[in-house]
CSV table of C-alpha atoms and ligand atoms in Angstrom, one decimal:
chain,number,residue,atom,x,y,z
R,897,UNK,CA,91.9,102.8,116.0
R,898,UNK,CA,88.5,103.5,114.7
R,899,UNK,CA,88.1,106.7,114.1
R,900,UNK,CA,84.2,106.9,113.8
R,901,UNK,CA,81.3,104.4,115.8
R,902,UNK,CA,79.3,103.8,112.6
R,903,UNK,CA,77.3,100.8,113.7
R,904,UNK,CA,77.0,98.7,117.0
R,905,UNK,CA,74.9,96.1,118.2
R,906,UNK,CA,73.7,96.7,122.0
R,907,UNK,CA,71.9,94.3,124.0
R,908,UNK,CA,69.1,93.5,121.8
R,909,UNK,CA,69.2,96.8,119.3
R,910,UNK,CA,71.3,97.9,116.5
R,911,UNK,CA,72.7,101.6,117.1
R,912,UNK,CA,73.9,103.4,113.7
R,913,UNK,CA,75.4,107.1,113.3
R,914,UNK,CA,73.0,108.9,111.6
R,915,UNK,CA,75.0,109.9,108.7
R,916,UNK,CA,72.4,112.5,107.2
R,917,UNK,CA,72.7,114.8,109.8
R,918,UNK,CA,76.6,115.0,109.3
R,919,UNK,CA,78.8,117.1,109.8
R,920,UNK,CA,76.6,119.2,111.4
R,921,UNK,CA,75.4,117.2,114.0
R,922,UNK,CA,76.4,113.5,115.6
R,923,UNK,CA,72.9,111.5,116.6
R,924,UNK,CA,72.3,107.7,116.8
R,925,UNK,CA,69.2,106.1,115.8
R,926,UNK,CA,68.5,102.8,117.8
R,927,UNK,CA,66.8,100.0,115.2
R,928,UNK,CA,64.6,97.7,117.3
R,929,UNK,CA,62.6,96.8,113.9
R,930,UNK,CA,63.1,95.7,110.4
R,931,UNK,CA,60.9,98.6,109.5
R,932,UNK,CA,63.1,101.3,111.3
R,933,UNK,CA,66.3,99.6,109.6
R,934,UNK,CA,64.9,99.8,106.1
R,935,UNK,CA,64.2,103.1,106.3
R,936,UNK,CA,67.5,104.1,107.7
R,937,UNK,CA,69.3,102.2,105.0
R,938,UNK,CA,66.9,103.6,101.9
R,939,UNK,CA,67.3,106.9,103.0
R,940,UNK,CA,70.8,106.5,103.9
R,941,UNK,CA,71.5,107.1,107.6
R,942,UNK,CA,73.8,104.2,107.0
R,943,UNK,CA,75.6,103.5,103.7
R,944,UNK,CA,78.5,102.6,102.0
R,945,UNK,CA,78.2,99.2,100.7
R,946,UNK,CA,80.3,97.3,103.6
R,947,UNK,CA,78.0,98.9,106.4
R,948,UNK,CA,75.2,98.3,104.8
R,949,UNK,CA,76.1,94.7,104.1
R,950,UNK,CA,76.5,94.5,108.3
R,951,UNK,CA,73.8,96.6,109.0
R,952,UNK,CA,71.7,94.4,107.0
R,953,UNK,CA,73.0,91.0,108.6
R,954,UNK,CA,72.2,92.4,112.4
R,955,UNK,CA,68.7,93.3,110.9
R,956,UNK,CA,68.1,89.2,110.6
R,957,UNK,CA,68.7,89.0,114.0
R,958,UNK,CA,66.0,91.8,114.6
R,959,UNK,CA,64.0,90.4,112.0
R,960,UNK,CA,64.3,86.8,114.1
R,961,UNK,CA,63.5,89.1,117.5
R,962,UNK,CA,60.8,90.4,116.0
R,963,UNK,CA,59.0,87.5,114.6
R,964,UNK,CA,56.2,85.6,116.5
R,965,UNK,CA,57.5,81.6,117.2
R,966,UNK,CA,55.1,80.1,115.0
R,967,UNK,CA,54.8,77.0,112.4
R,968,UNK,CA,55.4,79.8,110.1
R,969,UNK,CA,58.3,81.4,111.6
R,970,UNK,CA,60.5,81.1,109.2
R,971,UNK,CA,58.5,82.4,106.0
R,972,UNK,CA,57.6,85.4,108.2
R,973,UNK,CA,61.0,86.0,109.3
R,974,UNK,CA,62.3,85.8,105.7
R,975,UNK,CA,60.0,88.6,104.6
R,976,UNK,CA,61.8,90.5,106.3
R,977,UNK,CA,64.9,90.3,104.9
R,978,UNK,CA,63.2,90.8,101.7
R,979,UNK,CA,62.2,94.2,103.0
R,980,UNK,CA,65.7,94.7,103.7
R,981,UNK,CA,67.1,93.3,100.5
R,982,UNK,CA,64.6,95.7,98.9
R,983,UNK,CA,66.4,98.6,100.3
R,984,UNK,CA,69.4,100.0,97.5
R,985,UNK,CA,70.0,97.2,94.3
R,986,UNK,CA,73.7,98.4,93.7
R,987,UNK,CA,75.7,97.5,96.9
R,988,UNK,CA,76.1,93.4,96.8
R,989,UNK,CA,77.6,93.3,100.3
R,990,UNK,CA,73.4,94.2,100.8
R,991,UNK,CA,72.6,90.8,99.3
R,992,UNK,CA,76.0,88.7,100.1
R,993,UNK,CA,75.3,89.0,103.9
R,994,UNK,CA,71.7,88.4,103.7
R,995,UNK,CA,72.2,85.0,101.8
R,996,UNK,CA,74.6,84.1,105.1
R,997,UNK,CA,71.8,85.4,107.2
R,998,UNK,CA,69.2,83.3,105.2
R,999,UNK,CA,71.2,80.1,105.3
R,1000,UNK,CA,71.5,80.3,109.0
R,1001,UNK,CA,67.9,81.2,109.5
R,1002,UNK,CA,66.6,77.9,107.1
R,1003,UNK,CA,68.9,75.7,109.5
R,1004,UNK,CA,68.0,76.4,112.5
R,1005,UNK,CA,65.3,74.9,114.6
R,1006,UNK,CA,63.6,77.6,116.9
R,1007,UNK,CA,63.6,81.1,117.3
R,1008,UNK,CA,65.4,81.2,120.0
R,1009,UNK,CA,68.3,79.2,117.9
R,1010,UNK,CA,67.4,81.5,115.1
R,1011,UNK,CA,68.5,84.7,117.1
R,1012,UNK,CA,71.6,83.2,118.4
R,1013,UNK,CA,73.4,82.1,115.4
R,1014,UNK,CA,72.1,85.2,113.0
R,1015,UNK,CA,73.9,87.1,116.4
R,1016,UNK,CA,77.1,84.8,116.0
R,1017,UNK,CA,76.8,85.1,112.1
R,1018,UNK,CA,76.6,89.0,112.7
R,1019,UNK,CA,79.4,89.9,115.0
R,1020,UNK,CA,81.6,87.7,112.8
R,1021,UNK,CA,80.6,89.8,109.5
R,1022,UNK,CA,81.4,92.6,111.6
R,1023,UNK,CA,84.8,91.2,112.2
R,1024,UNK,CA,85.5,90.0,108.8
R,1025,UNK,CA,85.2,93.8,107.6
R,1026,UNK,CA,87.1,95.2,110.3
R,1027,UNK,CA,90.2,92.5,110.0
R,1028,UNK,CA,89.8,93.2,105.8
R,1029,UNK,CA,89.9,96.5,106.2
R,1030,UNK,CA,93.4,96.2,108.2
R,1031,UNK,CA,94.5,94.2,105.6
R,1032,UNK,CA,93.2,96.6,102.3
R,1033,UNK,CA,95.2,99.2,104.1
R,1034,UNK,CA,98.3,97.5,104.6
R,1035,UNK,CA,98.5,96.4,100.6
R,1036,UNK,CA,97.0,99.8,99.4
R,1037,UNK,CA,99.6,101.8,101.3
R,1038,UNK,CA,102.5,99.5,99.8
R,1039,UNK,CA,101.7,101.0,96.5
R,1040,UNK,CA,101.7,104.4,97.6
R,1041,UNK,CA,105.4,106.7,97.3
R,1042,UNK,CA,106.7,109.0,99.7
R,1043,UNK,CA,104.8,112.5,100.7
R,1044,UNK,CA,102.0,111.3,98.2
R,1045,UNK,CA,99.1,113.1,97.9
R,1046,UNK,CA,95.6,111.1,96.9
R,1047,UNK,CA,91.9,112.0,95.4
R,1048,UNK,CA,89.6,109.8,96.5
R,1049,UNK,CA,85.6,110.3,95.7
R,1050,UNK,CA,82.4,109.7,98.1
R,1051,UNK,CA,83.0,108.2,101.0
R,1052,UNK,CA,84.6,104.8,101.5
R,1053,UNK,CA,85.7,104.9,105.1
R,1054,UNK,CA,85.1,104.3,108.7
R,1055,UNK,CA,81.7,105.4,108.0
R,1056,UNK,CA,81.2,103.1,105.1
R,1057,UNK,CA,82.6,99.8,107.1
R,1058,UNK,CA,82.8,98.5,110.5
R,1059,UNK,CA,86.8,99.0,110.5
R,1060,UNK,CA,88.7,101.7,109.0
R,1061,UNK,CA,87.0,101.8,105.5
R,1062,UNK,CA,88.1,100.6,102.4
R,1063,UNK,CA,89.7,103.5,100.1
R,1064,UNK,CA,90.3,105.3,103.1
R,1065,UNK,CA,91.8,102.2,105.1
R,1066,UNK,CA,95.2,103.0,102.9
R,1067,UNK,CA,95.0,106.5,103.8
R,1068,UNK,CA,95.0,105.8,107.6
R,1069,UNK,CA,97.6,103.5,106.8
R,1070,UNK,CA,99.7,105.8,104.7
R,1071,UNK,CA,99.5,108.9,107.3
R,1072,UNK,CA,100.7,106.4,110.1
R,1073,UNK,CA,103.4,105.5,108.0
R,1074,UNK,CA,104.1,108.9,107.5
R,1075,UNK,CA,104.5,108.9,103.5
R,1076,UNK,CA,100.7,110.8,103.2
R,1077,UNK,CA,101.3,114.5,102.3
R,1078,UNK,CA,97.6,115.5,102.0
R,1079,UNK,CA,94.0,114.2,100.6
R,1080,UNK,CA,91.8,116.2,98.5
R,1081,UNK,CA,87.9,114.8,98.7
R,1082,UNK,CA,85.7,115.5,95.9
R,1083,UNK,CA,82.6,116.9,96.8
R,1084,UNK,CA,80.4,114.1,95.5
R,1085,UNK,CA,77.0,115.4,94.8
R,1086,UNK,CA,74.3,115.3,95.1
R,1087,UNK,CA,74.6,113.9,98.5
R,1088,UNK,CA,78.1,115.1,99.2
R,1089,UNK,CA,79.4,112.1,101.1
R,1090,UNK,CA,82.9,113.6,99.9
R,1091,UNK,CA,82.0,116.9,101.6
R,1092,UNK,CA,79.9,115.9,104.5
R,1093,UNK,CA,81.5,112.6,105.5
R,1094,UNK,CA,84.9,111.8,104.4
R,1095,UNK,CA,86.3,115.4,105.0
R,1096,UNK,CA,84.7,115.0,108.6
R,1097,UNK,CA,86.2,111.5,108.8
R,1098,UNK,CA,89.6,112.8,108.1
R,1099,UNK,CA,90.0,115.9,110.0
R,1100,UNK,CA,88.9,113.7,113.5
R,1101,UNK,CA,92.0,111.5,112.3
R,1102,UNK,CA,94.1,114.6,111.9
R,1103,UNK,CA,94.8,113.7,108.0
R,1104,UNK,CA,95.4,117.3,105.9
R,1105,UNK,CA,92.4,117.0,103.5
R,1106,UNK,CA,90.6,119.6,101.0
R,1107,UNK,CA,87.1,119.3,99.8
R,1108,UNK,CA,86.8,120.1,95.6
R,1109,UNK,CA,83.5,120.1,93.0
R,1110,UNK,CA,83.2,117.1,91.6
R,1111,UNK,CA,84.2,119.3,88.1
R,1112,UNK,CA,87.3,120.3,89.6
R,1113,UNK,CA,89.0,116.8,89.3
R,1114,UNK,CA,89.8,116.4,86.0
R,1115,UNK,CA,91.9,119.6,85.6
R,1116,UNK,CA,93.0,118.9,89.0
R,1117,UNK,CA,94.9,115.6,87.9
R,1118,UNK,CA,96.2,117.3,84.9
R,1119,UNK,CA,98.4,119.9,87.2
R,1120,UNK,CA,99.9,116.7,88.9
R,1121,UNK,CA,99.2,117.6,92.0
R,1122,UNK,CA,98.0,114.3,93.0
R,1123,UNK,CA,99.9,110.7,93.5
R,1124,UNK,CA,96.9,108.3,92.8
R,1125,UNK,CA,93.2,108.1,92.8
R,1126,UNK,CA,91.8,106.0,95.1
R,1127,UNK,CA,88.1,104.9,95.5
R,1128,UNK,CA,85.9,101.8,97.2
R,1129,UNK,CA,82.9,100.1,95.0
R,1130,UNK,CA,79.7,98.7,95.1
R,1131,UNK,CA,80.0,96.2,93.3
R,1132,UNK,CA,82.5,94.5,91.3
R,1133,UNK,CA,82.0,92.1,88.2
R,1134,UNK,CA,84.2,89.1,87.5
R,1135,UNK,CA,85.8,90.9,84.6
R,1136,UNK,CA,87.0,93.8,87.2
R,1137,UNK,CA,84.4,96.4,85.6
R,1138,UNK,CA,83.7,98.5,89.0
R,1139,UNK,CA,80.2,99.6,90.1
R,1140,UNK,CA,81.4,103.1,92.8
R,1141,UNK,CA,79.2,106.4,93.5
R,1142,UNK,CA,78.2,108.5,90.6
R,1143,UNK,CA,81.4,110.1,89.5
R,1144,UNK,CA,83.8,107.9,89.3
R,1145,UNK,CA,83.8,107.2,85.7
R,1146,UNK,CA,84.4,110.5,85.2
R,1147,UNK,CA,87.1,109.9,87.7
R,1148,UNK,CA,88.9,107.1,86.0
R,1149,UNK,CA,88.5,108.8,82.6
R,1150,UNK,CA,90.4,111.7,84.0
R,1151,UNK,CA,93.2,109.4,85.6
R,1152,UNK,CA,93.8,107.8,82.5
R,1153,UNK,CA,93.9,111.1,80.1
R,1154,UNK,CA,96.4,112.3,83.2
R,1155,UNK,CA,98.6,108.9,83.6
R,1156,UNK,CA,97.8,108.8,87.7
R,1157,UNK,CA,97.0,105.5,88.9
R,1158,UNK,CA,93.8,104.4,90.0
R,1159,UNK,CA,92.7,102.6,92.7
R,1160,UNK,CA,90.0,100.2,93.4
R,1161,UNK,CA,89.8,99.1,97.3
R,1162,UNK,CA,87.0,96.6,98.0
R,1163,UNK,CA,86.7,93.2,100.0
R,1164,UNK,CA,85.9,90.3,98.6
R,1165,UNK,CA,82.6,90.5,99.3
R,1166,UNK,CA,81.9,93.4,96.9
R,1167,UNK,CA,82.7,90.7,93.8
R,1168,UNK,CA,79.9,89.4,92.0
R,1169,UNK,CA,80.4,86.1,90.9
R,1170,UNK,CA,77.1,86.4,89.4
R,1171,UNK,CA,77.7,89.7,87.1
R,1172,UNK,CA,80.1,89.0,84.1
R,1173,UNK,CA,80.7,92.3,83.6
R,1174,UNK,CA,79.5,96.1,84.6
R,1175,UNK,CA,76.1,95.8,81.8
R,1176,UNK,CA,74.9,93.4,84.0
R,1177,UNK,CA,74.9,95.7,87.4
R,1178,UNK,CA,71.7,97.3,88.3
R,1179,UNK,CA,72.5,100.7,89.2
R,1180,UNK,CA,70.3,102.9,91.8
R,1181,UNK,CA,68.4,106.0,90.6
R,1182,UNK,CA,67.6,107.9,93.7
R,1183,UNK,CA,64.7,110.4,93.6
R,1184,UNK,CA,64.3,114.0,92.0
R,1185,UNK,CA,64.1,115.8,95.4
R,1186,UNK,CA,68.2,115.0,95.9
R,1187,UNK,CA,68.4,117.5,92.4
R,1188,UNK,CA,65.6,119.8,92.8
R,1189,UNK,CA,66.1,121.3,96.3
R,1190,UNK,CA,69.6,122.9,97.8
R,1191,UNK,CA,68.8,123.4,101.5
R,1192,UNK,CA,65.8,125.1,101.8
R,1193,UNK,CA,65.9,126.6,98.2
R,1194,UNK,CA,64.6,125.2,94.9
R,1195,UNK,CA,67.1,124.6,92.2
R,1196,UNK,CA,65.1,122.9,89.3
R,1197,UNK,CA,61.7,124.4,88.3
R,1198,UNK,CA,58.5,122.5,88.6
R,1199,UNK,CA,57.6,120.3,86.3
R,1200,UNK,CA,61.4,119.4,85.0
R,1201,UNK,CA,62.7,116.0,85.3
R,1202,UNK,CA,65.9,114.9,86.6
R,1203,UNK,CA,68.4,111.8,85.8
R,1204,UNK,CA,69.6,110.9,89.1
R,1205,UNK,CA,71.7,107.7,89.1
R,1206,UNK,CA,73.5,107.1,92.8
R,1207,UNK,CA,76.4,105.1,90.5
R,1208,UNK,CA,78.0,104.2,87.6
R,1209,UNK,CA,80.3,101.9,86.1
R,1210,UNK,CA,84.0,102.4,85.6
R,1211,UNK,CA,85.0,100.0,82.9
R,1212,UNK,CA,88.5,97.6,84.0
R,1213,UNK,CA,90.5,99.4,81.5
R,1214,UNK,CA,90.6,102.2,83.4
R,1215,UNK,CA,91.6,100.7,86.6
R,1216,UNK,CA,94.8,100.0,87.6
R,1217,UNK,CA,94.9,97.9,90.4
R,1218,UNK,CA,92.1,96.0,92.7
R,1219,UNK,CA,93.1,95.8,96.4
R,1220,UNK,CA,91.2,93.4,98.5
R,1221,UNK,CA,92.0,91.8,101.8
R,1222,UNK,CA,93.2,88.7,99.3
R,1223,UNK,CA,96.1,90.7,97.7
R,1224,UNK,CA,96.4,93.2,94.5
R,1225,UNK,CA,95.3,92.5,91.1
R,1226,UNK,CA,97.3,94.5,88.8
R,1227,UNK,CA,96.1,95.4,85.5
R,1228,UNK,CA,93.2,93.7,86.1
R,1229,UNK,CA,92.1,94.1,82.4
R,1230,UNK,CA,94.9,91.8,81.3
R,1231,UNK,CA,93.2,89.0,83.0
R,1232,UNK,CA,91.8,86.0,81.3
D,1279,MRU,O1,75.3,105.9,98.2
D,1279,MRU,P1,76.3,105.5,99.2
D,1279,MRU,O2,76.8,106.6,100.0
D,1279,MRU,O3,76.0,104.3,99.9
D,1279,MRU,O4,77.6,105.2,98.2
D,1279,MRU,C1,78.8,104.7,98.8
D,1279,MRU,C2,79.8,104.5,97.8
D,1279,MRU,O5,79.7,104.7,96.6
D,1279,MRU,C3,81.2,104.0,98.3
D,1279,MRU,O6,82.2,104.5,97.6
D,1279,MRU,C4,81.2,102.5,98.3
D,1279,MRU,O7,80.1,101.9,98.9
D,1279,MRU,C5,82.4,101.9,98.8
D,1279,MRU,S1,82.4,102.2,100.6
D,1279,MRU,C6,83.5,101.3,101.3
């Protein structure tokens, strides 16, 4: 089952949801350029660092389409990733699927060549997601009790990957299992992918879910109302320090004080081997227009600045188990 039709290639076009316009209304964007692609990514018509990852890989093979056969085909073509690459800094499924894509473009020896394989290399990211995400679900829900109910924050599902999702890939799996009593979302602002998206998500699945302010966690956890906190991530550093939406520090601050678990569900793709440890993730600040304006009214007068990070760093102390399509690392901060 998959609940929502976030991204699919067509023909010679990537379709995409356009998640902005959610809940209130469902459109698709087509991408037939690099350009269009970027701009969807940047301002978040897609997101969610597994979709973007795939979203970005079937942009090579538009990038390839789009590209004059030339001596300089290749150098051209790979501008064009960078354009994509230069989209959102935090999400390393951006960049791990790209370098694929890359790879693949440098061997090949045509542009017809070059748009077959990036297609090939493409569909079986897509894949690769959709059979991890099975997996994640399976080995999330296996640490989950009976008639639990979970917190999870932002949006880390079908709309966020090309299967079920990550965080919410155990919560499919626990409802089918029948042990899920209820979800509560946090809002996640400023954007409100809790709100907009995962609430949306999980009433099409038929899944009991309540929205909450961010603010309202903390106290929330303390009433112990909730089973286990459960989130996706960005981008995860070889010491298990966890780069997820802005608020889930907070989050994992809140578990800890409140002794409920929390949950990290990301494929392997979301590990950096190249980041030691969360200092060395670049995190996104997004612009002051996401602060200053609710709907069509101004919330921040003119002429005041705004801090508007789109994540932050939970450190691996906090975190109580990894799940990725590999297995569970428990207590990840005990390892070496
Ligand atoms: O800014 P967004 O909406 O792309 O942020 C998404 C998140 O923070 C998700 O929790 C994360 O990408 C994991 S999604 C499987």
């Amino acid at each position: 089952m998959k609940p929502v039709p976030t991204l699919e290639w067509r023909d010679d076009h990537l379709v995409l949801l356009d998640q902005r316009l959610l809940p209130s209304e469902e459109a698709y964007i087509s991408c037939r350029s690099t350009t269009v692609l970027a701009e969807a990514i940047r301002t978040l018509a897609v997101r969610g660092a597994p979709a973007i990852g795939i979203a970005a890989a079937y942009g090579a093979v538009i990038a390839a389409m789009e590209t004059p056969e030339s001596s300089g085909f290749v150098k051209e073509c790979s501008s064009r990733l960078d354009l994509l690459a230069s989209t959102r800094p935090t999400a390393v499924n951006l960049f791990y699927c790209l370098d694929i894509q890359r790879k693949i473009l440098h061997a090949s020896n045509s542009k017809s060549d070059a748009v077959d394989r990036l297609l090939v290399s493409a569909r079986s990211l897509f894949m690769e997601d959709l059979e991890a995400s099975r997996t994640m679900g399976r080995l999330g829900a296996d640490l989950l009790p009976e008639n639990c109910t979970v917190l999870t924050h932002c949006n880390a599902g079908g709309l966020a990957t090309a299967g079920l999702g990550t965080a919410l890939s155990v919560i499919y799996e626990a409802h089918s299992r029948g042990i899920l009593s209820g979800v509560f979302a946090d809002e996640t602002r400023p954007l409100l992918q809790g709100a907009r998206l995962t609430s949306w998500e999980l009433q099409k699945a038929g899944i009991p879910v309540k929205v909450l302010p961010d603010s309202a966690a903390a106290s929330l956890l303390l009433t112990g109302a909730v089973d286990a906190v459960i989130t996706g991530a960005d981008r995860i550093a070889m010491n298990g320090d966890s780069a997820n939406k802005i608020g889930t520090y907070p989050l994992a601050l809140a578990a800890f004080e409140a002794g409920v678990p929390f949950y990290i569900v990301a494929p392997v793709s979301t590990f950096d081997p190249e980041a030691a440890d969360g200092g060395s993730i670049e995190i996104e600040e997004r612009g002051r227009e996401e602060l200053a304006v609710f709907g069509d009214r101004k919330t921040i007068p003119d002429g005041v600045g705004v801090y508007n990070p789109a994540f932050d760093v939970t450190p691996v102390r906090l975190i109580t188990s990894i799940i990725c399509e590999k297995g569970v690392i428990s207590a990840p901060n005990t390892i070496e």
